[in-house]
Amino acid sequence: MSFRATVLTLYPEMFPGPLDLSLAGRARAAGIWSLETVQIRDFAQDRHRSVDDTPAGGGAGMVMRADALARAIDRAAAPGDERPRLLMSPRGRPLTQARVRALAAGTGALIVCGRFEGVDQRVIEARDLEEVSIGDYVLSGGEPAALVLLDAVVRLLPGVMGNETSGTEESFEGGLLEHPHYTRPPLFEGRPIPDVLTSGNHRRIAEWRRQEAERLTAERRPDLWAAYTKGETEQ
Ligand code: ADE
């Protein structure tokens, strides 16, 4: 069964964009996943086809109207469509590899790309949208965030990664950032590859990689490091 992604946006031209290249592009060509875009503006009913308006209570910017977006969602998700409905938003819960994994295990996702200052709260509640953020910074719209989310999900779909790692040694999977990598040439601008990696001693190599992963995680991501060390003592 193929993973079905439906993206609701005011800029369908942004899709598939980078997702038609490389791993994701080949997987789409192979039918492992499909992508459909819905132009939200097509569901505006007034003469000017407006999808946004000034915020109730005043203030700067524009708010995406509930009515056009709700109609677009109803058209995109037929009754009985069980796919999660996501709204890309800087206000959302931060996207994690665990959420990505759960999405990849499902049948697909309906992804709404927000624009303007936000989306009318009533459509978020009435259509049960799960707000998802890709990080603590503000994009001009949810489209790049949707591309990021789909990239992360698609690479985990069965048959996409080929003979690459199953993911168990990747950053975040074991709660640690990944160790550094090296390849040819043996000497680059005076910098050799660490001896241990060319020693052929697999036990020592694994130990070095674990130490490096721990050192980097403690240094760069105190949040991950705290969770990792806590998990170790609780086992
Ligand atoms: N839209 C604007 N900024 C965003 C972010 N950081 N994550 C998800 N969607 C967004």
Tab-separated table of C-alpha atoms and ligand atoms in Angstrom:
chain	number	residue	atom	x	y	z
A	1	MET	CA	0.000	0.000	0.000
A	2	SER	CA	1.377	3.335	-1.065
A	3	PHE	CA	1.737	6.373	1.240
A	4	ARG	CA	-0.625	9.137	0.137
A	5	ALA	CA	0.285	12.768	0.800
A	6	THR	CA	-2.196	15.574	0.144
A	7	VAL	CA	-0.902	19.122	0.554
A	8	LEU	CA	-3.302	22.067	0.875
A	9	THR	CA	-1.585	25.306	-0.072
A	10	LEU	CA	-1.875	28.680	-1.755
A	11	TYR	CA	1.355	27.839	-3.627
A	12	PRO	CA	0.958	24.408	-5.247
A	13	GLU	CA	3.822	25.387	-7.611
A	14	MET	CA	6.216	24.767	-4.705
A	15	PHE	CA	5.463	21.009	-4.952
A	16	PRO	CA	6.893	18.465	-5.525
A	17	GLY	CA	9.960	20.753	-5.820
A	18	PRO	CA	12.959	18.989	-4.278
A	19	LEU	CA	10.833	15.911	-3.578
A	20	ASP	CA	10.979	14.982	-7.264
A	21	LEU	CA	14.753	14.491	-7.080
A	22	SER	CA	17.002	11.935	-5.454
A	23	LEU	CA	15.608	9.326	-3.069
A	24	ALA	CA	12.105	10.810	-2.721
A	25	GLY	CA	11.773	11.389	-6.468
A	26	ARG	CA	12.735	7.822	-7.334
A	27	ALA	CA	10.364	6.517	-4.667
A	28	ARG	CA	7.508	8.579	-6.097
A	29	ALA	CA	8.271	7.355	-9.617
A	30	ALA	CA	8.244	3.810	-8.233
A	31	GLY	CA	4.781	4.357	-6.719
A	32	ILE	CA	5.949	3.996	-3.099
A	33	TRP	CA	4.269	7.288	-2.306
A	34	SER	CA	2.041	9.782	-4.085
A	35	LEU	CA	1.612	13.533	-3.819
A	36	GLU	CA	-1.471	15.561	-4.573
A	37	THR	CA	-1.819	19.323	-4.084
A	38	VAL	CA	-5.007	21.254	-3.440
A	39	GLN	CA	-5.212	24.996	-4.156
A	40	ILE	CA	-7.035	26.454	-1.135
A	41	ARG	CA	-8.057	29.512	-3.169
A	42	ASP	CA	-10.208	27.290	-5.388
A	43	PHE	CA	-12.544	26.928	-2.394
A	44	ALA	CA	-13.085	30.642	-1.743
A	45	GLN	CA	-16.638	31.602	-2.598
A	46	ASP	CA	-16.662	35.370	-2.736
A	47	ARG	CA	-16.168	37.455	-5.850
A	48	HIS	CA	-12.541	38.231	-5.006
A	49	ARG	CA	-11.724	34.619	-4.099
A	50	SER	CA	-10.269	35.856	-0.798
A	51	VAL	CA	-8.733	33.355	1.562
A	52	ASP	CA	-7.541	35.796	4.237
A	53	ASP	CA	-8.866	38.731	6.218
A	54	THR	CA	-7.881	41.137	8.994
A	55	PRO	CA	-7.584	39.696	12.512
A	56	ALA	CA	-10.592	39.962	14.813
A	57	GLY	CA	-9.569	42.240	17.686
A	58	GLY	CA	-7.234	44.194	15.424
A	59	GLY	CA	-3.500	44.031	14.943
A	60	ALA	CA	-1.037	43.505	12.146
A	61	GLY	CA	-1.160	41.020	9.318
A	62	MET	CA	-3.821	38.780	7.888
A	63	VAL	CA	-5.485	35.579	9.066
A	64	MET	CA	-6.423	32.633	6.845
A	65	ARG	CA	-10.209	32.314	6.773
A	66	ALA	CA	-11.829	29.229	8.246
A	67	ASP	CA	-14.487	28.742	5.570
A	68	ALA	CA	-12.382	28.297	2.415
A	69	LEU	CA	-9.855	26.102	4.218
A	70	ALA	CA	-12.584	23.901	5.727
A	71	ARG	CA	-14.125	23.327	2.296
A	72	ALA	CA	-10.714	22.472	0.865
A	73	ILE	CA	-10.110	19.954	3.664
A	74	ASP	CA	-13.551	18.391	3.171
A	75	ARG	CA	-12.849	17.937	-0.515
A	76	ALA	CA	-9.356	16.544	0.064
A	77	ALA	CA	-10.399	14.077	2.766
A	78	ALA	CA	-13.365	11.924	1.808
A	79	PRO	CA	-15.536	10.580	4.668
A	80	GLY	CA	-13.662	7.733	6.333
A	81	ASP	CA	-10.253	9.132	5.383
A	82	GLU	CA	-8.235	8.199	8.467
A	83	ARG	CA	-5.020	10.017	7.567
A	84	PRO	CA	-3.649	12.439	10.163
A	85	ARG	CA	-4.395	16.085	9.357
A	86	LEU	CA	-1.405	18.304	10.029
A	87	LEU	CA	-1.098	22.084	10.012
A	88	MET	CA	2.451	23.346	9.553
A	89	SER	CA	2.818	26.201	12.018
A	90	PRO	CA	5.572	27.718	14.187
A	91	ARG	CA	3.088	27.330	17.067
A	92	GLY	CA	2.961	23.565	16.672
A	93	ARG	CA	4.580	20.771	18.657
A	94	PRO	CA	8.169	20.349	17.445
A	95	LEU	CA	8.532	17.596	14.840
A	96	THR	CA	10.541	14.650	16.137
A	97	GLN	CA	11.979	11.540	14.524
A	98	ALA	CA	9.462	9.537	16.604
A	99	ARG	CA	6.530	11.439	15.034
A	100	VAL	CA	8.117	11.034	11.584
A	101	ARG	CA	8.407	7.291	12.178
A	102	ALA	CA	4.757	7.066	13.267
A	103	LEU	CA	3.634	8.976	10.162
A	104	ALA	CA	5.713	6.707	7.913
A	105	ALA	CA	3.981	3.691	9.458
A	106	GLY	CA	0.567	5.055	8.419
A	107	THR	CA	-1.290	5.326	5.126
A	108	GLY	CA	-0.482	8.979	4.436
A	109	ALA	CA	-1.050	12.515	5.647
A	110	LEU	CA	-3.083	15.573	4.808
A	111	ILE	CA	-0.854	18.613	5.272
A	112	VAL	CA	-2.149	22.179	5.475
A	113	CYS	CA	0.366	24.943	4.805
A	114	GLY	CA	-0.440	28.068	6.797
A	115	ARG	CA	0.240	31.554	5.463
A	116	PHE	CA	-0.218	35.069	6.728
A	117	GLU	CA	-0.119	35.581	10.501
A	118	GLY	CA	-1.987	32.373	11.183
A	119	VAL	CA	-5.111	30.338	10.566
A	120	ASP	CA	-8.527	31.005	12.104
A	121	GLN	CA	-8.583	28.917	15.307
A	122	ARG	CA	-12.076	27.586	14.560
A	123	VAL	CA	-11.009	25.547	11.544
A	124	ILE	CA	-8.081	24.113	13.531
A	125	GLU	CA	-10.578	22.850	16.108
A	126	ALA	CA	-13.448	21.954	13.772
A	127	ARG	CA	-11.248	19.843	11.471
A	128	ASP	CA	-9.008	18.527	14.263
A	129	LEU	CA	-5.732	19.829	12.793
A	130	GLU	CA	-2.524	18.827	14.563
A	131	GLU	CA	-0.150	21.795	14.554
A	132	VAL	CA	3.432	20.811	13.759
A	133	SER	CA	6.538	23.018	13.862
A	134	ILE	CA	9.878	22.178	12.252
A	135	GLY	CA	11.842	24.469	14.548
A	136	ASP	CA	11.980	27.652	16.560
A	137	TYR	CA	12.180	30.103	13.691
A	138	VAL	CA	9.507	31.632	11.478
A	139	LEU	CA	9.127	30.787	7.797
A	140	SER	CA	7.009	32.904	5.475
A	141	GLY	CA	4.683	29.949	5.073
A	142	GLY	CA	4.215	26.296	5.880
A	143	GLU	CA	5.298	25.044	2.432
A	144	PRO	CA	9.021	24.566	3.128
A	145	ALA	CA	8.037	22.926	6.432
A	146	ALA	CA	5.742	20.488	4.576
A	147	LEU	CA	8.620	19.640	2.197
A	148	VAL	CA	10.879	18.978	5.190
A	149	LEU	CA	8.301	16.770	6.881
A	150	LEU	CA	7.625	14.756	3.727
A	151	ASP	CA	11.337	14.305	3.039
A	152	ALA	CA	11.825	12.903	6.544
A	153	VAL	CA	8.825	10.569	6.211
A	154	VAL	CA	9.425	9.323	2.684
A	155	ARG	CA	12.994	8.145	3.334
A	156	LEU	CA	11.600	5.800	6.010
A	157	LEU	CA	8.976	4.173	3.772
A	158	PRO	CA	9.701	0.515	3.043
A	159	GLY	CA	11.787	0.127	-0.113
A	160	VAL	CA	13.104	3.714	-0.193
A	161	MET	CA	16.436	3.478	1.598
A	162	GLY	CA	17.731	0.435	-0.260
A	163	ASN	CA	20.898	-0.926	1.308
A	164	GLU	CA	21.518	2.119	3.483
A	165	THR	CA	21.355	1.849	7.261
A	166	SER	CA	17.960	0.942	8.668
A	167	GLY	CA	18.267	4.102	10.713
A	168	THR	CA	19.359	2.579	13.991
A	169	GLU	CA	22.717	4.374	13.941
A	170	GLU	CA	21.402	7.692	12.722
A	171	SER	CA	21.250	10.875	14.732
A	172	PHE	CA	18.333	10.808	17.195
A	173	GLU	CA	17.513	7.140	16.728
A	174	GLY	CA	19.674	6.032	19.631
A	175	GLY	CA	19.141	9.316	21.461
A	176	LEU	CA	22.581	10.572	20.370
A	177	LEU	CA	23.912	12.674	17.515
A	178	GLU	CA	25.912	10.731	14.953
A	179	HIS	CA	29.669	10.238	15.227
A	180	PRO	CA	31.928	11.971	12.628
A	181	HIS	CA	32.500	10.255	9.258
A	182	TYR	CA	35.605	9.861	7.088
A	183	THR	CA	36.381	8.453	3.654
A	184	ARG	CA	39.089	8.700	0.989
A	185	PRO	CA	41.615	10.271	0.579
A	186	PRO	CA	43.612	9.064	3.636
A	187	LEU	CA	45.245	12.500	3.932
A	188	PHE	CA	43.289	15.687	3.197
A	189	GLU	CA	45.135	19.033	3.472
A	190	GLY	CA	47.426	17.570	6.108
A	191	ARG	CA	44.575	15.959	8.077
A	192	PRO	CA	44.709	12.178	8.429
A	193	ILE	CA	41.813	9.836	9.159
A	194	PRO	CA	41.854	8.848	12.877
A	195	ASP	CA	44.057	5.733	13.219
A	196	VAL	CA	41.420	3.700	14.988
A	197	LEU	CA	39.158	3.767	11.906
A	198	THR	CA	41.832	2.106	9.744
A	199	SER	CA	42.902	-0.362	12.460
A	200	GLY	CA	40.457	-3.077	11.440
A	201	ASN	CA	39.580	-3.554	15.122
A	202	HIS	CA	35.788	-3.456	15.016
A	203	ARG	CA	35.318	-3.446	18.772
A	204	ARG	CA	37.616	-0.425	19.145
A	205	ILE	CA	35.962	1.316	16.190
A	206	ALA	CA	32.499	0.869	17.710
A	207	GLU	CA	33.782	2.148	21.053
A	208	TRP	CA	35.409	5.226	19.424
A	209	ARG	CA	32.212	6.021	17.529
A	210	ARG	CA	30.108	5.758	20.684
A	211	GLN	CA	32.495	8.037	22.583
A	212	GLU	CA	32.486	10.619	19.797
A	213	ALA	CA	28.680	10.497	19.564
A	214	GLU	CA	28.436	11.059	23.325
A	215	ARG	CA	30.994	13.877	23.277
A	216	LEU	CA	29.201	15.712	20.441
A	217	THR	CA	25.781	15.243	22.002
A	218	ALA	CA	26.887	16.528	25.413
A	219	GLU	CA	28.579	19.512	23.747
A	220	ARG	CA	25.877	20.498	21.263
A	221	ARG	CA	22.619	19.176	22.622
A	222	PRO	CA	22.366	19.325	26.388
A	223	ASP	CA	18.641	18.522	26.023
A	224	LEU	CA	19.306	15.207	24.219
A	225	TRP	CA	22.217	14.448	26.516
A	226	ALA	CA	20.092	14.892	29.650
A	227	ALA	CA	17.423	12.549	28.265
A	228	TYR	CA	20.063	10.014	27.218
A	229	THR	CA	21.858	9.882	30.570
A	230	LYS	CA	18.533	9.809	32.436
A	231	GLY	CA	17.393	6.864	30.302
A	232	GLU	CA	20.627	5.003	31.054
A	233	THR	CA	20.260	5.294	34.819
A	234	GLU	CA	16.608	4.252	34.707
A	235	GLN	CA	17.266	1.013	32.853
B	1	ADE	N1	5.348	28.024	9.229
B	1	ADE	C1	6.085	29.108	9.545
B	1	ADE	N2	7.106	28.797	10.334
B	1	ADE	C2	7.027	27.455	10.552
B	1	ADE	C3	7.789	26.527	11.304
B	1	ADE	N3	8.857	26.896	12.005
B	1	ADE	N4	7.410	25.253	11.315
B	1	ADE	C4	6.313	24.864	10.627
B	1	ADE	N5	5.557	25.686	9.900
B	1	ADE	C5	5.897	26.978	9.861
